[in-house]
Short mmCIF file of C-alpha atoms in Angstrom, two decimals:
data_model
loop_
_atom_site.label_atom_id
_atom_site.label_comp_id
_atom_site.label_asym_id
_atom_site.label_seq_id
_atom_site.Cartn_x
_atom_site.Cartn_y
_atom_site.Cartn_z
CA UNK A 1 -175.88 -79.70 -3.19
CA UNK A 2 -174.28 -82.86 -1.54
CA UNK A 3 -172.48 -81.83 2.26
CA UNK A 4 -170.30 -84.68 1.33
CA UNK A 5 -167.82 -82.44 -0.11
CA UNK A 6 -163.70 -81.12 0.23
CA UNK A 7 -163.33 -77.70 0.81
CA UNK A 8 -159.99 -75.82 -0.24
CA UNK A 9 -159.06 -74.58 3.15
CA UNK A 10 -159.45 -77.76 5.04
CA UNK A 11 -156.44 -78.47 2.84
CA UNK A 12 -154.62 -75.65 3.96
CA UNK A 13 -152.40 -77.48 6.35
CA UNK A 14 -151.03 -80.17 3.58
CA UNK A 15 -150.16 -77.32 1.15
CA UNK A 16 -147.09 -77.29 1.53
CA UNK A 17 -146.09 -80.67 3.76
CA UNK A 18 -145.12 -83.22 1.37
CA UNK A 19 -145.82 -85.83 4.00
CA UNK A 20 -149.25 -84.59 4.77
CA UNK A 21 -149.92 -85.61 1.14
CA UNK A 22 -150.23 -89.13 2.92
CA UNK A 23 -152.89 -88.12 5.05
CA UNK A 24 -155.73 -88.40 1.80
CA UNK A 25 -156.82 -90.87 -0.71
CA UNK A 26 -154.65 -91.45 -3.35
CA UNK A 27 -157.68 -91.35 -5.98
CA UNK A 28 -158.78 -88.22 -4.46
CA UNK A 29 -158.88 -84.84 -5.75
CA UNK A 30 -157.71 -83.64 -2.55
CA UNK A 31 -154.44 -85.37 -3.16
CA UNK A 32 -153.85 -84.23 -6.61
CA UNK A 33 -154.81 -80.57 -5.31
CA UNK A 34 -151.85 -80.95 -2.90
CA UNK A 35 -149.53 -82.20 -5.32
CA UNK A 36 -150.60 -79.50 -7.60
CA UNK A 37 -149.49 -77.36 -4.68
CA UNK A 38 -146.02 -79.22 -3.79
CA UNK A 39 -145.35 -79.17 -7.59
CA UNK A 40 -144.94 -75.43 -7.19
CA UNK A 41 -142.60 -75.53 -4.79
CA UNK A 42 -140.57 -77.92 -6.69
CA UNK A 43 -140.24 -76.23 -9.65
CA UNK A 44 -139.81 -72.41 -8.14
CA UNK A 45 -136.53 -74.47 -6.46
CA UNK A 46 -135.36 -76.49 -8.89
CA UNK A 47 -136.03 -74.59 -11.99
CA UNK A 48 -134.08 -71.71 -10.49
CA UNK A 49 -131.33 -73.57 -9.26
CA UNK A 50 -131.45 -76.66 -11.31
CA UNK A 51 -127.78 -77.58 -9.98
CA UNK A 52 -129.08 -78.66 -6.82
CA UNK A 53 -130.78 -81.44 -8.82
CA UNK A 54 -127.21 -82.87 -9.48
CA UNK A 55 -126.57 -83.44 -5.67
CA UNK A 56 -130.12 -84.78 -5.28
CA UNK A 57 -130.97 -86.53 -8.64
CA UNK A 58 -132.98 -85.69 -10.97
CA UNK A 59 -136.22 -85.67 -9.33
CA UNK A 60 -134.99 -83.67 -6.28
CA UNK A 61 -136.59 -85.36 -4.19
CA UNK A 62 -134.11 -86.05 -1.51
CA UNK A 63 -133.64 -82.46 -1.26
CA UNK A 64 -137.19 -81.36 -1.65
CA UNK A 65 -138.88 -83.81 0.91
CA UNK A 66 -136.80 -83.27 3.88
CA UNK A 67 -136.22 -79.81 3.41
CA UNK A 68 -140.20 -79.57 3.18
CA UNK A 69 -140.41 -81.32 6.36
CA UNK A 70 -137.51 -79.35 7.90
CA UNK A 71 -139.08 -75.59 6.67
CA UNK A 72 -142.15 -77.04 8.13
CA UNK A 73 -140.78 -78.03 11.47
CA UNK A 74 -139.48 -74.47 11.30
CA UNK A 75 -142.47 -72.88 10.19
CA UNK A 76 -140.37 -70.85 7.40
CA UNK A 77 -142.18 -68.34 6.01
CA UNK A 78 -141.12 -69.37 2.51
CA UNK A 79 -141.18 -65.87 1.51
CA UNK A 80 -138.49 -64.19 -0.39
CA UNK A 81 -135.68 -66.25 1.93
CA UNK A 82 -136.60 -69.74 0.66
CA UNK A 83 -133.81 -69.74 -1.04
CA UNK A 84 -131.42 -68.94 2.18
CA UNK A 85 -132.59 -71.99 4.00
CA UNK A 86 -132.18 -74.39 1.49
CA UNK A 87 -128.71 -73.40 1.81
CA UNK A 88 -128.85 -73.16 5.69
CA UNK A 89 -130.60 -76.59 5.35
CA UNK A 90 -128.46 -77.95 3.09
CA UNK A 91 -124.86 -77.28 5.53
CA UNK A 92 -126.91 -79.58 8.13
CA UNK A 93 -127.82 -82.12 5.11
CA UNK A 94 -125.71 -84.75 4.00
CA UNK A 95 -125.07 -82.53 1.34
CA UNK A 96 -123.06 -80.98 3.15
CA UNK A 97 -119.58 -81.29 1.64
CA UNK A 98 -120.72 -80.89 -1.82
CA UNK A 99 -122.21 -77.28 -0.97
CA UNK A 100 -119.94 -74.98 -3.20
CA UNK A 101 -119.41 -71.07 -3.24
CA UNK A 102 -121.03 -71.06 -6.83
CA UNK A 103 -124.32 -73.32 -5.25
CA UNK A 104 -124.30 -70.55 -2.30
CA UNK A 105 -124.11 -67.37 -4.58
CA UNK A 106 -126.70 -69.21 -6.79
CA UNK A 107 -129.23 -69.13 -3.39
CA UNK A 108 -128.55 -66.32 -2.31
CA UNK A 109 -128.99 -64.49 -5.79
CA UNK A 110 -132.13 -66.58 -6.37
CA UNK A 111 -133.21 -65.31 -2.70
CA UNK A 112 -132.41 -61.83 -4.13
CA UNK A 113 -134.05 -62.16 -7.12
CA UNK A 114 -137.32 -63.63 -5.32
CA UNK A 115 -137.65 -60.13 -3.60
CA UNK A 116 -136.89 -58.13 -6.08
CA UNK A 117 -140.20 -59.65 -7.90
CA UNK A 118 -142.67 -59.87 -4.98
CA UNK A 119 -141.71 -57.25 -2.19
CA UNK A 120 -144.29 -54.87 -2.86
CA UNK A 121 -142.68 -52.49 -0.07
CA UNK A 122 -141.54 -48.87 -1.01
CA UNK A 123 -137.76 -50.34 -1.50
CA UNK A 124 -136.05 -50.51 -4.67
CA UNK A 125 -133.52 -53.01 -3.67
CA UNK A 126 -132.09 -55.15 -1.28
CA UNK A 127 -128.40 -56.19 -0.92
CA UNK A 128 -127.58 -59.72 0.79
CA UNK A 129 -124.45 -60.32 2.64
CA UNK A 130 -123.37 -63.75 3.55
CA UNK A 131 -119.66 -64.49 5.68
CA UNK A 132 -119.30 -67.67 3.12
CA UNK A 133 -118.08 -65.67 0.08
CA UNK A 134 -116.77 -61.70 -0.02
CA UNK A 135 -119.17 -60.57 -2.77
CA UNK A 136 -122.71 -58.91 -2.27
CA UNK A 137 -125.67 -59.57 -3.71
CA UNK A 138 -127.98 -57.27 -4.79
CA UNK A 139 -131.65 -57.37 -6.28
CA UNK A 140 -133.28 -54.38 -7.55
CA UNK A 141 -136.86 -54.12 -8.84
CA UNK A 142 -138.61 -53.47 -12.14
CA UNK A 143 -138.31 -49.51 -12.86
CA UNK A 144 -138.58 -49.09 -16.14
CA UNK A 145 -141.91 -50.08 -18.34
CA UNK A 146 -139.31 -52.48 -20.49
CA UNK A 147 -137.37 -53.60 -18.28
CA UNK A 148 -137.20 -56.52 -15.20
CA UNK A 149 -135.53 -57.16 -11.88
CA UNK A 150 -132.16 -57.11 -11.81
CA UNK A 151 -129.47 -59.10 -9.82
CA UNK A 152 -125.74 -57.59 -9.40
CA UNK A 153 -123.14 -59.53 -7.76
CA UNK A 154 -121.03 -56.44 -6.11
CA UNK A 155 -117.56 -56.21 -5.33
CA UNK A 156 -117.06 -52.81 -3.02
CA UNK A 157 -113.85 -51.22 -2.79
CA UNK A 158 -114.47 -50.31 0.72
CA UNK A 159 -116.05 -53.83 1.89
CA UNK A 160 -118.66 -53.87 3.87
CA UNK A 161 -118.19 -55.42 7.50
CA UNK A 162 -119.16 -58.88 7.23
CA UNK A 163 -122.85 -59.61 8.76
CA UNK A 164 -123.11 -61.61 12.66
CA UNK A 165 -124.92 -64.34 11.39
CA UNK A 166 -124.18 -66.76 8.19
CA UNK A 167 -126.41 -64.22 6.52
CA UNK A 168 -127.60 -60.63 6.77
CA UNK A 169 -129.51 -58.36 4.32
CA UNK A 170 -130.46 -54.79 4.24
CA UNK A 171 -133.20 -52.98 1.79
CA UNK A 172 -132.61 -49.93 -0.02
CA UNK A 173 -135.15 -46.72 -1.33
CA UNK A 174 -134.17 -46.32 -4.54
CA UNK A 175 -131.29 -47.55 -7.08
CA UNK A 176 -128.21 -47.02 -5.95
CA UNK A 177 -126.52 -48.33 -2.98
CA UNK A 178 -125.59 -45.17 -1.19
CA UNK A 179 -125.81 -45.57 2.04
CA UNK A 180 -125.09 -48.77 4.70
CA UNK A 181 -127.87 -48.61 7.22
CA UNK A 182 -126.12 -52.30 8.89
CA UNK A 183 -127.15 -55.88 8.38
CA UNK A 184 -130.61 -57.27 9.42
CA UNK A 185 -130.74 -60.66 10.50
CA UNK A 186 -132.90 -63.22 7.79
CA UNK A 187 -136.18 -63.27 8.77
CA UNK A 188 -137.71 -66.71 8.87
CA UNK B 1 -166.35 -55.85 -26.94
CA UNK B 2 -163.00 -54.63 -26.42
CA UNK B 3 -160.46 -57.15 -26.60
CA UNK B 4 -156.97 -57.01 -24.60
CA UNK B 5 -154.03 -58.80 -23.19
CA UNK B 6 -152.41 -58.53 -19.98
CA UNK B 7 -148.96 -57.14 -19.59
CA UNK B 8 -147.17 -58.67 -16.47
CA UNK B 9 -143.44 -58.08 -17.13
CA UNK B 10 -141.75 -55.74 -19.12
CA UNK B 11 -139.70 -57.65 -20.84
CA UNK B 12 -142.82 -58.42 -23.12
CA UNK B 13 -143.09 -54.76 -23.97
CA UNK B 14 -142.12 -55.13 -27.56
CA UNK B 15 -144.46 -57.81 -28.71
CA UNK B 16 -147.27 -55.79 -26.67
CA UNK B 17 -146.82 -52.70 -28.20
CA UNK B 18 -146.61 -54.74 -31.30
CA UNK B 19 -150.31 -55.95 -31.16
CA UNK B 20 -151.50 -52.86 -30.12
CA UNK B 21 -149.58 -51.13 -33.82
CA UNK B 22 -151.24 -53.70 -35.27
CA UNK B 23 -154.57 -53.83 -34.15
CA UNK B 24 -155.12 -57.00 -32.23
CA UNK B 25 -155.84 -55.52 -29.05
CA UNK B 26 -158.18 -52.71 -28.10
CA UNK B 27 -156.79 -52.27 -24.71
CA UNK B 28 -154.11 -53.64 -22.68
CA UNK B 29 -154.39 -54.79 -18.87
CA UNK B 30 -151.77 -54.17 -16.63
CA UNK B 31 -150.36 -55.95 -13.33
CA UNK B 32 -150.31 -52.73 -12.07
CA UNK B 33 -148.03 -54.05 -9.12
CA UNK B 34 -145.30 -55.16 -11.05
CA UNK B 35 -144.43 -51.86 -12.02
CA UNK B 36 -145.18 -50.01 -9.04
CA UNK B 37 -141.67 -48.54 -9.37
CA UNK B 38 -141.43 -47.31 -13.23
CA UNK B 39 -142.52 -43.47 -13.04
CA UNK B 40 -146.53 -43.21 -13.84
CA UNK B 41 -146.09 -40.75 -16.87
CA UNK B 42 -143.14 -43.59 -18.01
CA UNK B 43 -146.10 -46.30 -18.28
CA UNK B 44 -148.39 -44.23 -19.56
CA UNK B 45 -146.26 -42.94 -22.69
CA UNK B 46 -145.61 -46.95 -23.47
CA UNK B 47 -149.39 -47.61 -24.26
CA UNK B 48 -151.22 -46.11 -27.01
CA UNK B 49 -154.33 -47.40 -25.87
CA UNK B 50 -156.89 -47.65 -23.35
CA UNK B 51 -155.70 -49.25 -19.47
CA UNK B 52 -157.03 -51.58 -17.42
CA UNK B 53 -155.64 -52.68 -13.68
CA UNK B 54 -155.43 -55.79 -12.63
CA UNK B 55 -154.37 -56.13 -8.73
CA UNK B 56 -151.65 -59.28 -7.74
CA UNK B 57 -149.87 -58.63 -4.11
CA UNK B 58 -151.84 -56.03 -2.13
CA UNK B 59 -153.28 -59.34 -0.76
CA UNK B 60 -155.98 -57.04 0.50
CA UNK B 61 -157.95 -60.02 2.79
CA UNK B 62 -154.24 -60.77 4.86
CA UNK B 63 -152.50 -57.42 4.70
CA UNK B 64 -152.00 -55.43 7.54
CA UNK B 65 -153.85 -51.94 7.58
CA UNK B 66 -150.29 -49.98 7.38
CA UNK B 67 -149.07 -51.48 4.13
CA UNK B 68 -152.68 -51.10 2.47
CA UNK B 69 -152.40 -47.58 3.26
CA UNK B 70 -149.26 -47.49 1.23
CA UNK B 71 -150.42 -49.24 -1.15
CA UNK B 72 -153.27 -47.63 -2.01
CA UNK B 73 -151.37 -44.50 -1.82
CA UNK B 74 -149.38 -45.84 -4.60
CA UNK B 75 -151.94 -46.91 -6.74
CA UNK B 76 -154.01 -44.38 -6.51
CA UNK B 77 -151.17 -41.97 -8.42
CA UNK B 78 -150.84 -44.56 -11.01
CA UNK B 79 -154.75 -44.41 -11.28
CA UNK B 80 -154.99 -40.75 -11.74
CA UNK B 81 -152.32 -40.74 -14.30
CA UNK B 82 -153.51 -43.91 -16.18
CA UNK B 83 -157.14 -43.76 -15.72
CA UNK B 84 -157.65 -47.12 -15.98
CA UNK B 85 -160.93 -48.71 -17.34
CA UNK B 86 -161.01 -51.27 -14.49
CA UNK B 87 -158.96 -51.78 -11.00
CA UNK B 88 -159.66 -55.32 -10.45
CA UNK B 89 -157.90 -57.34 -7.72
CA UNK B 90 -157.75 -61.06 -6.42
CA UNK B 91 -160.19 -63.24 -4.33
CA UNK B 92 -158.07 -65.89 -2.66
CA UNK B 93 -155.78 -66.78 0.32
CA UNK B 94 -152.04 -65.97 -0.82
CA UNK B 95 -150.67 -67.37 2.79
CA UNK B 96 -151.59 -69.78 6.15
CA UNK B 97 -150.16 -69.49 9.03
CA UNK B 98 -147.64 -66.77 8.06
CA UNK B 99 -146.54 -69.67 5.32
CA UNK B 100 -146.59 -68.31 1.72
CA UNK B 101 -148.73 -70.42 -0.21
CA UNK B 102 -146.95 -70.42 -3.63
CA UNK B 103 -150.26 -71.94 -5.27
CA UNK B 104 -152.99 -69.74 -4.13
CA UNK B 105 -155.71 -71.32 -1.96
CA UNK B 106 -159.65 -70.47 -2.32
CA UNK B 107 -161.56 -68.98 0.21
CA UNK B 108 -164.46 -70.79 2.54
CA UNK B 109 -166.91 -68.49 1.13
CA UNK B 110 -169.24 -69.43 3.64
CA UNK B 111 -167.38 -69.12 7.17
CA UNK B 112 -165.04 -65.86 5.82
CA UNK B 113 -168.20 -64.11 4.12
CA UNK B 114 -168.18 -61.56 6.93
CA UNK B 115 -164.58 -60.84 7.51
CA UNK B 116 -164.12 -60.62 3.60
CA UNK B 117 -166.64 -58.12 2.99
CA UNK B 118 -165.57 -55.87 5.69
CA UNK B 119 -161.83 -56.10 3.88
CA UNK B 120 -163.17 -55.61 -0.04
CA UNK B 121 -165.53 -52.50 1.98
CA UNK B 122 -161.95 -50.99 3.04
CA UNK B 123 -159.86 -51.84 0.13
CA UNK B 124 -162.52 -50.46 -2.27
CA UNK B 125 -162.08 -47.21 -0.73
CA UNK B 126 -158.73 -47.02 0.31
CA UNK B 127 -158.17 -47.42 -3.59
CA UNK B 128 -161.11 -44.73 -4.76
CA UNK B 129 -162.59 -46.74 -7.25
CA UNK B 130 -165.04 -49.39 -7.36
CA UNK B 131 -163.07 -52.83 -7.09
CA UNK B 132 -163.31 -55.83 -9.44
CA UNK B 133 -163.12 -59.01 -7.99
CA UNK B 134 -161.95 -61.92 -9.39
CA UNK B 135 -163.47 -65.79 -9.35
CA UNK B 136 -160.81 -68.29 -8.20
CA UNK B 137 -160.03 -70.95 -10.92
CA UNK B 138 -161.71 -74.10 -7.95
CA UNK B 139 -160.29 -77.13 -7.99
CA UNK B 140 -162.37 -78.16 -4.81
CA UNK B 141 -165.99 -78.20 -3.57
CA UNK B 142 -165.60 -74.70 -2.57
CA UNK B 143 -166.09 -73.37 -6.26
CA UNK B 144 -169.43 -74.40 -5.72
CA UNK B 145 -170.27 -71.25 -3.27
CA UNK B 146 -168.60 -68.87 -5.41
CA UNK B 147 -171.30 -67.76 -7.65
CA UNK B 148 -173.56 -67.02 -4.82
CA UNK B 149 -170.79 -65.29 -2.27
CA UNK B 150 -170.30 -63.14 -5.79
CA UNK B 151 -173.74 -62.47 -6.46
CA UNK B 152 -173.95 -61.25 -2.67
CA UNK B 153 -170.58 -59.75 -2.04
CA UNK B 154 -170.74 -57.50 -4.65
CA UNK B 155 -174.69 -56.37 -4.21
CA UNK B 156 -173.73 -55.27 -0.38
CA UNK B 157 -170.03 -53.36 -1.18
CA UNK B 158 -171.17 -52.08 -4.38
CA UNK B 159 -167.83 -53.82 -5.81
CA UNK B 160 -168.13 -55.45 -9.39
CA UNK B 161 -167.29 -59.13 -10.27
CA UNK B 162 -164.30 -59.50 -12.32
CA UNK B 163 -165.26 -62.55 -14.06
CA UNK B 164 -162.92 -64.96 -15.87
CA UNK B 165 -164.28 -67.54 -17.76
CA UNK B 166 -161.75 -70.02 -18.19
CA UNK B 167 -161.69 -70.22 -14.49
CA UNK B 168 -165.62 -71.11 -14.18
CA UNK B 169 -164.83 -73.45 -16.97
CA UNK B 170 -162.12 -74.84 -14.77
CA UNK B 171 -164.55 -75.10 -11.97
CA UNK B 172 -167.54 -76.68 -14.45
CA UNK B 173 -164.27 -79.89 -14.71
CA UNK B 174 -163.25 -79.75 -11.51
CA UNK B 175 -166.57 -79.35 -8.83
CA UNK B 176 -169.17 -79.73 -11.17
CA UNK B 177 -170.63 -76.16 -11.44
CA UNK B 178 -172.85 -75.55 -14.05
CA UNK B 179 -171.59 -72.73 -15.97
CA UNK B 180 -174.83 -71.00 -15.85
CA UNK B 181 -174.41 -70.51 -12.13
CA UNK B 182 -172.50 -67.66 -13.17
CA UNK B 183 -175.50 -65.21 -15.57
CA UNK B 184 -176.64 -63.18 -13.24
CA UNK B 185 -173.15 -62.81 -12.79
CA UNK B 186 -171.90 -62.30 -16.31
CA UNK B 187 -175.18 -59.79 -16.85
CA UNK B 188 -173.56 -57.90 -14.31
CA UNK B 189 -170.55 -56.72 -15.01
CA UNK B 190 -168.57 -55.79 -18.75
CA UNK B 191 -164.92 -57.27 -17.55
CA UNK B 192 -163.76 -60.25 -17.89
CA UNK B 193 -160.61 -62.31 -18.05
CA UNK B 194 -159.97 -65.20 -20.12
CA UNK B 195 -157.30 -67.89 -20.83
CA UNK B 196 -155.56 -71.05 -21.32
CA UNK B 197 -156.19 -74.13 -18.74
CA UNK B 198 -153.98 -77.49 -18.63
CA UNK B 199 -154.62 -80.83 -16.60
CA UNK B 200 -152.19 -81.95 -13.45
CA UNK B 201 -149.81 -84.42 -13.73
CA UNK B 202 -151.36 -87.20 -11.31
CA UNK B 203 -154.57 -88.60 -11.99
CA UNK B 204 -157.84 -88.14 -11.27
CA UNK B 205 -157.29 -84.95 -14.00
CA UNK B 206 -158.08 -81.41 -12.75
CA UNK B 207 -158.22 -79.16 -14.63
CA UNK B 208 -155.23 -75.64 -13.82
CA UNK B 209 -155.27 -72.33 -14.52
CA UNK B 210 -152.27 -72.33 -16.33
CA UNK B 211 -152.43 -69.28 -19.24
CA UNK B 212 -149.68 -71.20 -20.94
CA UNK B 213 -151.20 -72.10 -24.30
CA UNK B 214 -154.75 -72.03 -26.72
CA UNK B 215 -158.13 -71.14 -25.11
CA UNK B 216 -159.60 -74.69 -24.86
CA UNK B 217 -163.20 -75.44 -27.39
CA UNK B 218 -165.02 -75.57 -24.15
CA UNK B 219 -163.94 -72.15 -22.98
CA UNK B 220 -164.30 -70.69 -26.56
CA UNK B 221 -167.85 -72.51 -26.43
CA UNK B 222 -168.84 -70.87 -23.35
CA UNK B 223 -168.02 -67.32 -24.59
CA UNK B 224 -170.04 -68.33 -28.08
CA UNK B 225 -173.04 -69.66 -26.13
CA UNK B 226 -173.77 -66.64 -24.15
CA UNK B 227 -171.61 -63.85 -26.15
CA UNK B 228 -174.74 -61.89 -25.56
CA UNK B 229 -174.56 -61.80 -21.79
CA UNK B 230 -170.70 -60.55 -21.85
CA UNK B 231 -171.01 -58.28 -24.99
CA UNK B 232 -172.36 -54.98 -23.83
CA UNK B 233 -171.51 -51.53 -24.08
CA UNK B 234 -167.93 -50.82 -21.95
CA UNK B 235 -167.17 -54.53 -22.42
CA UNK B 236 -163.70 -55.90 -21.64
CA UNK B 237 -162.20 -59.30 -22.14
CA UNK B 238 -158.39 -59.50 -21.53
CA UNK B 239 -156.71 -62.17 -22.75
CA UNK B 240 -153.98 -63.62 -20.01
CA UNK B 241 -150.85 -65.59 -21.57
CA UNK B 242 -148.12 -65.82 -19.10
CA UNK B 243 -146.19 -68.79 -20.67
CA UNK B 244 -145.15 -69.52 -23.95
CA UNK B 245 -145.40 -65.83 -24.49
CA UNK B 246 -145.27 -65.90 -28.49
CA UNK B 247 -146.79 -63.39 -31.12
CA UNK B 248 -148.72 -65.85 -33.45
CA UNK B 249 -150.04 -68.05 -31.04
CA UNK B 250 -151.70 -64.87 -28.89
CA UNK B 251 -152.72 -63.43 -32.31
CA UNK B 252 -154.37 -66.49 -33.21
CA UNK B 253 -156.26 -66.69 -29.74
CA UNK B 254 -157.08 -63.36 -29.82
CA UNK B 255 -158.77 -63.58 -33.25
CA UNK B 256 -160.63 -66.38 -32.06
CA UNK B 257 -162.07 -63.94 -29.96
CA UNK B 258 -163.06 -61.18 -31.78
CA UNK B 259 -164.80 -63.83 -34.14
CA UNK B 260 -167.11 -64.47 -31.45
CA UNK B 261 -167.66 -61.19 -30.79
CA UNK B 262 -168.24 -60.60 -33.92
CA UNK B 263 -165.19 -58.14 -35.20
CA UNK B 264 -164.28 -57.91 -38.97
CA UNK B 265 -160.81 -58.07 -37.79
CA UNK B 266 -161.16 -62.13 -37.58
CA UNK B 267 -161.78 -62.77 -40.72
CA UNK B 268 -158.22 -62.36 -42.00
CA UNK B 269 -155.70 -65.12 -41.34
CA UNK B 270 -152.82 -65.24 -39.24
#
């Protein structure tokens, strides 16, 4: 076997960098593997919220590129908040004044609904909170065999105090939203 | 040979429970995790047929030891009330740096040998059962270690390889493995997994694990040429679609199948 070879995890670093896509040969596998890699990103944004694509064109890219960049810069997790700093991301964007309530529930349910399919914690559902519209959003997970995740935009009679930051979220046990335990800030 | 399909979400419930009626699948494999909040005796009554368990998010090789626990916990009711054929789980990296990677990364099977066997060691008997483990679909040189970090991981945990076929095919485009790499592999264990592959976007082609359509000629070639090796008695193949979810189509593949295996069942026409 030849040692002249491209391992997987020396790619690692360029998985998610759209500018580190740069840093290899464009006839390489390498750099289709990383595009391979970006392209997933792309499309879990942009095929969930496909309006952002009419503020950034329709290949996204001048949302997707810096906002790579930026998350990286950050070191985001890009877990279940991806969704939350895109928005946070966008305000500081030149986006910025075309950011509507409807693009910010949109995030923020997307955000919700991104949970509700990957936590894997003991929670049933998780309810976001966000001081640029008065509604709640709230995920819940898959509990019946024929049935999927489910995302509720809630209007309380008794609101809920609005969270310190832009954003807050809290996770409940089962499926009903019983009980306020306060607002946790977004992880990053 | 048993022939199944995987059941990820449960909106697809309907056309499962469909081809089980109907006699197109033996068994059906579920992603156990998805449903880790549907009462046990609830997912049992919706199958009328054998179970098997296939693994997504413990990420076993990154979790810490206190969600494991939990996990495991979890599982291990579903297991006693499902009894599944098979508990099989993932070998790959699902995050770097605390960064979810949303397209799973393969290991370095060489440098992580040690630290991944001690983690498949735990897992295997925080769960109870013996563990499956699952090829990655390589798209680098690193698919070129996997059959022998297989071949040794599971000897020394007593684990069994979960092998899917389309991926080694996907490796055979991609780094050049040989496909009989995998025998002593294939001789080894009676599950498997099975699918659809596509080809990226950008050029030079490789070749992506995509489940999204037919089993390629090559893959259906592979299972021909050594159908001896994976038919045996207990044998499993499951059948993964997650795109393009449609009855024909999956009846169609899934014939293909049994008329390599050699069930009377594929004779008739969809």
């Amino acid at each position: 076997m030849s040692e002249n070879r491209t391992i997987d995890s020396e790619l690692l670093d360029a998985l998610m960098v759209p500018a580190r896509q740069a840093d290899y040969p464009r006839d390489s596998r390498a750099f289709v593997r990383i595009d391979t890699s970006l392209r997933v990103y792309w499309h879990v944004l942009f095929d969930i919220c496909p309006e952002l694509l009419e503020l950034s064109g329709p290949d996204g890219l001048s949302i997707f590129r810096p906002f790579m960049a930026w998350a990286d810069a950050r070191q985001l997790s890009m877990n279940w908040t991806f969704y939350i700093w895109v928005y946070q991301w966008l305000l500081e964007s030149e986006f910025r004044e075309q950011v509507t309530r409807e693009l910010a529930q949109s995030l923020t349910a997307a955000s919700a609904a991104r949970w509700a399919n990957g936590d894997r914690s003991t929670n049933g559902g998780i309810v976001l909170g966000c001081t640029d519209f008065p509604e709640l959003i709230a995920g819940w997970k898959c509990h019946t065999a024929n049935g999927g995740r489910e995302i509720e935009c809630l209007e309380l009679e008794d609101p809920l105090p609005m969270p310190k930051g832009r954003f807050g979220y809290f996770t409940v046990p089962k499926f009903e939203l019983d009980n306020f335990p306060g607002w946790s800030e977004i992880p990053r | 040979m048993q022939i199944g399909l995987n059941f990820t979400l449960g909106n697809t419930l309907d056309l499962v429970q469909r081809l089980i009626r109907e006699g197109e699948v033996d068994y059906c494999e579920l992603l156990i995790d998805n449903f880790l909040h549907v009462p046990p005796h609830e997912l049992a009554g919706a199958f009328d047929c054998p179970i098997g368990f296939h693994i997504m998010f413990s990420k076993f090789l990154e979790s810490d030891p206190e969600y494991l626990e939990s996990m495991a916990a979890r599982l291990r009711t579903y297991i006693d009330v499902l009894k599944p054929m098979y508990v099989s789980d993932h070998v790959a990296r699902f995050n770097h740096n605390g960064r979810q990677l949303y397209h799973l990364a393969e290991l370095d099977y060489r440098s992580e040998y040690d630290a991944v066997r001690q983690r498949v060691e735990r897992w295997q008997e925080k769960l109870g059962q013996r563990l499956y483990l699952e090829n990655y679909p390589s798209i680098m040189d690193s698919g070129c270690d996997a059959p022998g970090f297989f071949e040794r991981i599971t000897q020394e945990t007593g684990g069994g390889m979960f092998f899917d076929a389309s991926n080694a095919v996907c490796a055979h485009h991609n780094c050049g493995l040989a496909l009989d790499a995998w025998e002593t592999l294939i001789d080894s264990t009676p599950h498997f997994h099975v699918g659809s592959y596509n080809y990226s976007i950008l050029e030079p082609k490789v070749v992506l694990d995509t489940h999204d359509g037919e089993l390629s000629s090559d893959t259906l070639a592979f299972l021909e040429r050594y159908k001896e090796r994976f038919d045996k008695p207990g044998a499993t193949m499951t059948y993964e679609r997650d795109v393009n979810i449609e009855y024909d189509a999956i009846v169609a593949d899934l014939r293909k199948l049994r008329a390599i295996f050699g069930d009377a069942k594929a004779v008739s026409h969809v």
